[in-house]
Amino acid sequence: MKIVDLYRSRVTRRLIARVLLIFVVVMIEPAVAAPEDEVRTTFDRFVAAQNAHDVKAVESLLLASPDFLWITRGTPVWGADAALKRFTALYEGTWKLEPDVANLKVIMTGDSVAQIYVPIIFTIGATGQSPQQTRFLMNQLLVKTPSGWKVSSILPIPAPAQ
């Protein structure tokens, strides 16, 4: 093997290694989700769990704390356990959420705190009663925990129908 061939083979190997390194860096960057995307995904999972009446899935998305707050019909429900009991009772009837995702906003208030705002239609009805649709301006506060984003408050504000 000539010296020129040896040099070319080293240069070629280094070039290939650099190209592969650049490729890996370029592929990894988009794979890391922005916090806003993680929060949106958590909200999507929350809506899906609510609409499936899946108490266990909802439980996995709520902050397991007595400081969890849900305002419902003007009444505060404190603590994830109390909220889950209330959800379980509501799931016996009609309970469906239809967020206007085109108008969903995620506001990062810190590295580990986010607020969600989204207009939403609730279809609600007790067992044996006709369900009613009500429009709300949904506000949620989410916090990042070691196990992911968790809903720490649910604050729906009644809004006029459009």
JSON list of C-alpha atoms in Angstrom, two decimals:
[
{"chain": "A", "resi": 1, "resn": "MET", "atom": "CA", "xyz": [0.00, 0.00, 0.00]},
{"chain": "A", "resi": 2, "resn": "LYS", "atom": "CA", "xyz": [1.36, 3.37, -0.95]},
{"chain": "A", "resi": 3, "resn": "ILE", "atom": "CA", "xyz": [1.57, 6.28, 1.45]},
{"chain": "A", "resi": 4, "resn": "VAL", "atom": "CA", "xyz": [-0.90, 8.25, -0.67]},
{"chain": "A", "resi": 5, "resn": "ASP", "atom": "CA", "xyz": [-3.42, 5.36, -0.48]},
{"chain": "A", "resi": 6, "resn": "LEU", "atom": "CA", "xyz": [-2.92, 5.08, 3.28]},
{"chain": "A", "resi": 7, "resn": "TYR", "atom": "CA", "xyz": [-3.49, 8.84, 3.66]},
{"chain": "A", "resi": 8, "resn": "ARG", "atom": "CA", "xyz": [-6.61, 8.69, 1.49]},
{"chain": "A", "resi": 9, "resn": "SER", "atom": "CA", "xyz": [-8.01, 5.78, 3.48]},
{"chain": "A", "resi": 10, "resn": "ARG", "atom": "CA", "xyz": [-7.48, 7.67, 6.79]},
{"chain": "A", "resi": 11, "resn": "VAL", "atom": "CA", "xyz": [-9.06, 10.80, 5.35]},
{"chain": "A", "resi": 12, "resn": "THR", "atom": "CA", "xyz": [-11.96, 8.78, 3.98]},
{"chain": "A", "resi": 13, "resn": "ARG", "atom": "CA", "xyz": [-12.55, 7.10, 7.36]},
{"chain": "A", "resi": 14, "resn": "ARG", "atom": "CA", "xyz": [-12.44, 10.44, 9.16]},
{"chain": "A", "resi": 15, "resn": "LEU", "atom": "CA", "xyz": [-14.80, 11.97, 6.63]},
{"chain": "A", "resi": 16, "resn": "ILE", "atom": "CA", "xyz": [-17.25, 9.10, 7.01]},
{"chain": "A", "resi": 17, "resn": "ALA", "atom": "CA", "xyz": [-17.04, 9.35, 10.82]},
{"chain": "A", "resi": 18, "resn": "ARG", "atom": "CA", "xyz": [-17.75, 13.10, 10.70]},
{"chain": "A", "resi": 19, "resn": "VAL", "atom": "CA", "xyz": [-20.67, 12.67, 8.32]},
{"chain": "A", "resi": 20, "resn": "LEU", "atom": "CA", "xyz": [-22.14, 9.98, 10.59]},
{"chain": "A", "resi": 21, "resn": "LEU", "atom": "CA", "xyz": [-21.68, 12.21, 13.64]},
{"chain": "A", "resi": 22, "resn": "ILE", "atom": "CA", "xyz": [-23.46, 15.10, 11.92]},
{"chain": "A", "resi": 23, "resn": "PHE", "atom": "CA", "xyz": [-26.25, 12.74, 10.84]},
{"chain": "A", "resi": 24, "resn": "VAL", "atom": "CA", "xyz": [-26.72, 11.48, 14.41]},
{"chain": "A", "resi": 25, "resn": "VAL", "atom": "CA", "xyz": [-26.79, 15.02, 15.85]},
{"chain": "A", "resi": 26, "resn": "VAL", "atom": "CA", "xyz": [-29.30, 16.17, 13.22]},
{"chain": "A", "resi": 27, "resn": "MET", "atom": "CA", "xyz": [-31.55, 13.16, 13.89]},
{"chain": "A", "resi": 28, "resn": "ILE", "atom": "CA", "xyz": [-31.42, 13.45, 17.69]},
{"chain": "A", "resi": 29, "resn": "GLU", "atom": "CA", "xyz": [-32.29, 17.17, 17.88]},
{"chain": "A", "resi": 30, "resn": "PRO", "atom": "CA", "xyz": [-35.85, 16.83, 16.49]},
{"chain": "A", "resi": 31, "resn": "ALA", "atom": "CA", "xyz": [-36.43, 13.74, 18.61]},
{"chain": "A", "resi": 32, "resn": "VAL", "atom": "CA", "xyz": [-36.18, 15.85, 21.78]},
{"chain": "A", "resi": 33, "resn": "ALA", "atom": "CA", "xyz": [-39.66, 17.31, 22.23]},
{"chain": "A", "resi": 34, "resn": "ALA", "atom": "CA", "xyz": [-40.11, 20.91, 23.25]},
{"chain": "A", "resi": 35, "resn": "PRO", "atom": "CA", "xyz": [-41.86, 21.37, 26.61]},
{"chain": "A", "resi": 36, "resn": "GLU", "atom": "CA", "xyz": [-44.90, 22.86, 24.84]},
{"chain": "A", "resi": 37, "resn": "ASP", "atom": "CA", "xyz": [-45.23, 19.68, 22.75]},
{"chain": "A", "resi": 38, "resn": "GLU", "atom": "CA", "xyz": [-44.96, 17.50, 25.87]},
{"chain": "A", "resi": 39, "resn": "VAL", "atom": "CA", "xyz": [-47.68, 19.56, 27.56]},
{"chain": "A", "resi": 40, "resn": "ARG", "atom": "CA", "xyz": [-49.95, 19.28, 24.48]},
{"chain": "A", "resi": 41, "resn": "THR", "atom": "CA", "xyz": [-49.40, 15.52, 24.44]},
{"chain": "A", "resi": 42, "resn": "THR", "atom": "CA", "xyz": [-50.32, 15.32, 28.14]},
{"chain": "A", "resi": 43, "resn": "PHE", "atom": "CA", "xyz": [-53.48, 17.34, 27.49]},
{"chain": "A", "resi": 44, "resn": "ASP", "atom": "CA", "xyz": [-54.39, 15.06, 24.54]},
{"chain": "A", "resi": 45, "resn": "ARG", "atom": "CA", "xyz": [-53.95, 12.03, 26.79]},
{"chain": "A", "resi": 46, "resn": "PHE", "atom": "CA", "xyz": [-56.09, 13.71, 29.48]},
{"chain": "A", "resi": 47, "resn": "VAL", "atom": "CA", "xyz": [-58.94, 14.33, 27.01]},
{"chain": "A", "resi": 48, "resn": "ALA", "atom": "CA", "xyz": [-58.71, 10.77, 25.63]},
{"chain": "A", "resi": 49, "resn": "ALA", "atom": "CA", "xyz": [-58.77, 9.30, 29.15]},
{"chain": "A", "resi": 50, "resn": "GLN", "atom": "CA", "xyz": [-61.74, 11.48, 30.11]},
{"chain": "A", "resi": 51, "resn": "ASN", "atom": "CA", "xyz": [-63.69, 10.51, 26.99]},
{"chain": "A", "resi": 52, "resn": "ALA", "atom": "CA", "xyz": [-62.90, 6.83, 27.57]},
{"chain": "A", "resi": 53, "resn": "HIS", "atom": "CA", "xyz": [-64.06, 7.20, 31.20]},
{"chain": "A", "resi": 54, "resn": "ASP", "atom": "CA", "xyz": [-60.74, 5.60, 32.14]},
{"chain": "A", "resi": 55, "resn": "VAL", "atom": "CA", "xyz": [-60.26, 6.51, 35.80]},
{"chain": "A", "resi": 56, "resn": "LYS", "atom": "CA", "xyz": [-56.84, 4.83, 36.02]},
{"chain": "A", "resi": 57, "resn": "ALA", "atom": "CA", "xyz": [-55.53, 6.77, 33.01]},
{"chain": "A", "resi": 58, "resn": "VAL", "atom": "CA", "xyz": [-56.93, 10.03, 34.43]},
{"chain": "A", "resi": 59, "resn": "GLU", "atom": "CA", "xyz": [-55.32, 9.22, 37.79]},
{"chain": "A", "resi": 60, "resn": "SER", "atom": "CA", "xyz": [-51.92, 8.80, 36.08]},
{"chain": "A", "resi": 61, "resn": "LEU", "atom": "CA", "xyz": [-52.24, 12.33, 34.65]},
{"chain": "A", "resi": 62, "resn": "LEU", "atom": "CA", "xyz": [-53.30, 14.16, 37.81]},
{"chain": "A", "resi": 63, "resn": "LEU", "atom": "CA", "xyz": [-50.83, 15.53, 40.33]},
{"chain": "A", "resi": 64, "resn": "ALA", "atom": "CA", "xyz": [-51.11, 13.16, 43.29]},
{"chain": "A", "resi": 65, "resn": "SER", "atom": "CA", "xyz": [-51.37, 15.91, 45.87]},
{"chain": "A", "resi": 66, "resn": "PRO", "atom": "CA", "xyz": [-53.91, 17.33, 48.30]},
{"chain": "A", "resi": 67, "resn": "ASP", "atom": "CA", "xyz": [-53.12, 20.68, 46.60]},
{"chain": "A", "resi": 68, "resn": "PHE", "atom": "CA", "xyz": [-54.59, 19.50, 43.29]},
{"chain": "A", "resi": 69, "resn": "LEU", "atom": "CA", "xyz": [-57.56, 21.81, 42.54]},
{"chain": "A", "resi": 70, "resn": "TRP", "atom": "CA", "xyz": [-60.56, 21.38, 40.27]},
{"chain": "A", "resi": 71, "resn": "ILE", "atom": "CA", "xyz": [-63.32, 23.97, 40.22]},
{"chain": "A", "resi": 72, "resn": "THR", "atom": "CA", "xyz": [-66.57, 22.34, 39.12]},
{"chain": "A", "resi": 73, "resn": "ARG", "atom": "CA", "xyz": [-69.93, 24.11, 39.12]},
{"chain": "A", "resi": 74, "resn": "GLY", "atom": "CA", "xyz": [-68.46, 26.83, 41.31]},
{"chain": "A", "resi": 75, "resn": "THR", "atom": "CA", "xyz": [-67.26, 24.34, 43.91]},
{"chain": "A", "resi": 76, "resn": "PRO", "atom": "CA", "xyz": [-63.59, 23.60, 44.65]},
{"chain": "A", "resi": 77, "resn": "VAL", "atom": "CA", "xyz": [-62.57, 19.95, 44.71]},
{"chain": "A", "resi": 78, "resn": "TRP", "atom": "CA", "xyz": [-59.26, 19.65, 46.54]},
{"chain": "A", "resi": 79, "resn": "GLY", "atom": "CA", "xyz": [-56.97, 16.66, 46.11]},
{"chain": "A", "resi": 80, "resn": "ALA", "atom": "CA", "xyz": [-56.57, 14.13, 43.33]},
{"chain": "A", "resi": 81, "resn": "ASP", "atom": "CA", "xyz": [-58.42, 11.45, 45.32]},
{"chain": "A", "resi": 82, "resn": "ALA", "atom": "CA", "xyz": [-61.52, 13.61, 45.72]},
{"chain": "A", "resi": 83, "resn": "ALA", "atom": "CA", "xyz": [-61.38, 14.56, 42.03]},
{"chain": "A", "resi": 84, "resn": "LEU", "atom": "CA", "xyz": [-61.15, 10.91, 40.97]},
{"chain": "A", "resi": 85, "resn": "LYS", "atom": "CA", "xyz": [-64.22, 10.05, 43.07]},
{"chain": "A", "resi": 86, "resn": "ARG", "atom": "CA", "xyz": [-66.12, 12.88, 41.41]},
{"chain": "A", "resi": 87, "resn": "PHE", "atom": "CA", "xyz": [-64.98, 11.82, 37.92]},
{"chain": "A", "resi": 88, "resn": "THR", "atom": "CA", "xyz": [-66.05, 8.23, 38.64]},
{"chain": "A", "resi": 89, "resn": "ALA", "atom": "CA", "xyz": [-69.54, 9.43, 39.54]},
{"chain": "A", "resi": 90, "resn": "LEU", "atom": "CA", "xyz": [-69.77, 11.68, 36.47]},
{"chain": "A", "resi": 91, "resn": "TYR", "atom": "CA", "xyz": [-68.62, 8.86, 34.17]},
{"chain": "A", "resi": 92, "resn": "GLU", "atom": "CA", "xyz": [-71.77, 6.91, 35.06]},
{"chain": "A", "resi": 93, "resn": "GLY", "atom": "CA", "xyz": [-73.68, 9.36, 32.86]},
{"chain": "A", "resi": 94, "resn": "THR", "atom": "CA", "xyz": [-72.67, 11.18, 29.71]},
{"chain": "A", "resi": 95, "resn": "TRP", "atom": "CA", "xyz": [-69.30, 12.90, 29.93]},
{"chain": "A", "resi": 96, "resn": "LYS", "atom": "CA", "xyz": [-67.48, 13.98, 26.80]},
{"chain": "A", "resi": 97, "resn": "LEU", "atom": "CA", "xyz": [-64.90, 16.69, 26.11]},
{"chain": "A", "resi": 98, "resn": "GLU", "atom": "CA", "xyz": [-64.42, 18.27, 22.69]},
{"chain": "A", "resi": 99, "resn": "PRO", "atom": "CA", "xyz": [-61.56, 20.78, 22.79]},
{"chain": "A", "resi": 100, "resn": "ASP", "atom": "CA", "xyz": [-61.11, 23.33, 20.02]},
{"chain": "A", "resi": 101, "resn": "VAL", "atom": "CA", "xyz": [-57.51, 22.26, 19.43]},
{"chain": "A", "resi": 102, "resn": "ALA", "atom": "CA", "xyz": [-56.99, 24.90, 16.75]},
{"chain": "A", "resi": 103, "resn": "ASN", "atom": "CA", "xyz": [-57.28, 27.47, 19.56]},
{"chain": "A", "resi": 104, "resn": "LEU", "atom": "CA", "xyz": [-55.32, 25.57, 22.22]},
{"chain": "A", "resi": 105, "resn": "LYS", "atom": "CA", "xyz": [-52.55, 27.69, 23.74]},
{"chain": "A", "resi": 106, "resn": "VAL", "atom": "CA", "xyz": [-49.69, 26.46, 25.90]},
{"chain": "A", "resi": 107, "resn": "ILE", "atom": "CA", "xyz": [-48.05, 29.15, 28.00]},
{"chain": "A", "resi": 108, "resn": "MET", "atom": "CA", "xyz": [-44.80, 28.17, 29.68]},
{"chain": "A", "resi": 109, "resn": "THR", "atom": "CA", "xyz": [-44.64, 30.07, 32.97]},
{"chain": "A", "resi": 110, "resn": "GLY", "atom": "CA", "xyz": [-41.36, 28.42, 33.93]},
{"chain": "A", "resi": 111, "resn": "ASP", "atom": "CA", "xyz": [-39.22, 25.41, 33.06]},
{"chain": "A", "resi": 112, "resn": "SER", "atom": "CA", "xyz": [-41.53, 23.07, 34.93]},
{"chain": "A", "resi": 113, "resn": "VAL", "atom": "CA", "xyz": [-44.88, 24.90, 34.92]},
{"chain": "A", "resi": 114, "resn": "ALA", "atom": "CA", "xyz": [-47.27, 25.40, 32.02]},
{"chain": "A", "resi": 115, "resn": "GLN", "atom": "CA", "xyz": [-50.75, 26.79, 31.58]},
{"chain": "A", "resi": 116, "resn": "ILE", "atom": "CA", "xyz": [-53.18, 25.49, 28.99]},
{"chain": "A", "resi": 117, "resn": "TYR", "atom": "CA", "xyz": [-56.04, 27.54, 27.61]},
{"chain": "A", "resi": 118, "resn": "VAL", "atom": "CA", "xyz": [-58.54, 26.01, 25.19]},
{"chain": "A", "resi": 119, "resn": "PRO", "atom": "CA", "xyz": [-62.21, 26.56, 24.34]},
{"chain": "A", "resi": 120, "resn": "ILE", "atom": "CA", "xyz": [-64.00, 23.28, 24.93]},
{"chain": "A", "resi": 121, "resn": "ILE", "atom": "CA", "xyz": [-67.47, 21.80, 24.61]},
{"chain": "A", "resi": 122, "resn": "PHE", "atom": "CA", "xyz": [-68.58, 19.54, 27.47]},
{"chain": "A", "resi": 123, "resn": "THR", "atom": "CA", "xyz": [-71.41, 17.14, 26.78]},
{"chain": "A", "resi": 124, "resn": "ILE", "atom": "CA", "xyz": [-72.72, 16.29, 30.24]},
{"chain": "A", "resi": 125, "resn": "GLY", "atom": "CA", "xyz": [-75.72, 14.34, 31.43]},
{"chain": "A", "resi": 126, "resn": "ALA", "atom": "CA", "xyz": [-76.63, 12.33, 34.51]},
{"chain": "A", "resi": 127, "resn": "THR", "atom": "CA", "xyz": [-77.65, 8.72, 34.01]},
{"chain": "A", "resi": 128, "resn": "GLY", "atom": "CA", "xyz": [-81.06, 8.56, 32.38]},
{"chain": "A", "resi": 129, "resn": "GLN", "atom": "CA", "xyz": [-81.12, 12.27, 31.54]},
{"chain": "A", "resi": 130, "resn": "SER", "atom": "CA", "xyz": [-80.63, 14.00, 28.21]},
{"chain": "A", "resi": 131, "resn": "PRO", "atom": "CA", "xyz": [-77.07, 15.26, 27.89]},
{"chain": "A", "resi": 132, "resn": "GLN", "atom": "CA", "xyz": [-76.49, 18.99, 27.54]},
{"chain": "A", "resi": 133, "resn": "GLN", "atom": "CA", "xyz": [-73.67, 20.71, 25.70]},
{"chain": "A", "resi": 134, "resn": "THR", "atom": "CA", "xyz": [-71.96, 23.56, 27.48]},
{"chain": "A", "resi": 135, "resn": "ARG", "atom": "CA", "xyz": [-69.09, 25.69, 26.22]},
{"chain": "A", "resi": 136, "resn": "PHE", "atom": "CA", "xyz": [-66.22, 26.45, 28.57]},
{"chain": "A", "resi": 137, "resn": "LEU", "atom": "CA", "xyz": [-62.91, 28.24, 28.40]},
{"chain": "A", "resi": 138, "resn": "MET", "atom": "CA", "xyz": [-60.72, 25.54, 29.90]},
{"chain": "A", "resi": 139, "resn": "ASN", "atom": "CA", "xyz": [-57.66, 26.51, 31.88]},
{"chain": "A", "resi": 140, "resn": "GLN", "atom": "CA", "xyz": [-55.30, 23.94, 33.30]},
{"chain": "A", "resi": 141, "resn": "LEU", "atom": "CA", "xyz": [-52.04, 24.26, 35.15]},
{"chain": "A", "resi": 142, "resn": "LEU", "atom": "CA", "xyz": [-49.52, 21.48, 34.61]},
{"chain": "A", "resi": 143, "resn": "VAL", "atom": "CA", "xyz": [-46.29, 20.81, 36.48]},
{"chain": "A", "resi": 144, "resn": "LYS", "atom": "CA", "xyz": [-43.36, 18.72, 35.37]},
{"chain": "A", "resi": 145, "resn": "THR", "atom": "CA", "xyz": [-42.56, 15.89, 37.76]},
{"chain": "A", "resi": 146, "resn": "PRO", "atom": "CA", "xyz": [-39.94, 13.14, 37.55]},
{"chain": "A", "resi": 147, "resn": "SER", "atom": "CA", "xyz": [-42.63, 10.95, 35.95]},
{"chain": "A", "resi": 148, "resn": "GLY", "atom": "CA", "xyz": [-43.72, 13.56, 33.40]},
{"chain": "A", "resi": 149, "resn": "TRP", "atom": "CA", "xyz": [-46.20, 16.42, 33.15]},
{"chain": "A", "resi": 150, "resn": "LYS", "atom": "CA", "xyz": [-49.14, 16.28, 35.57]},
{"chain": "A", "resi": 151, "resn": "VAL", "atom": "CA", "xyz": [-52.34, 18.32, 35.74]},
{"chain": "A", "resi": 152, "resn": "SER", "atom": "CA", "xyz": [-52.31, 20.28, 38.99]},
{"chain": "A", "resi": 153, "resn": "SER", "atom": "CA", "xyz": [-55.45, 22.34, 38.45]},
{"chain": "A", "resi": 154, "resn": "ILE", "atom": "CA", "xyz": [-58.54, 22.29, 36.24]},
{"chain": "A", "resi": 155, "resn": "LEU", "atom": "CA", "xyz": [-60.31, 25.63, 36.01]},
{"chain": "A", "resi": 156, "resn": "PRO", "atom": "CA", "xyz": [-63.18, 25.69, 33.48]},
{"chain": "A", "resi": 157, "resn": "ILE", "atom": "CA", "xyz": [-64.89, 29.04, 32.97]},
{"chain": "A", "resi": 158, "resn": "PRO", "atom": "CA", "xyz": [-68.43, 28.95, 31.54]},
{"chain": "A", "resi": 159, "resn": "ALA", "atom": "CA", "xyz": [-68.60, 30.78, 28.21]},
{"chain": "A", "resi": 160, "resn": "PRO", "atom": "CA", "xyz": [-71.46, 31.81, 25.94]},
{"chain": "A", "resi": 161, "resn": "ALA", "atom": "CA", "xyz": [-72.27, 29.49, 23.05]},
{"chain": "A", "resi": 162, "resn": "GLN", "atom": "CA", "xyz": [-70.96, 30.63, 19.70]}
]
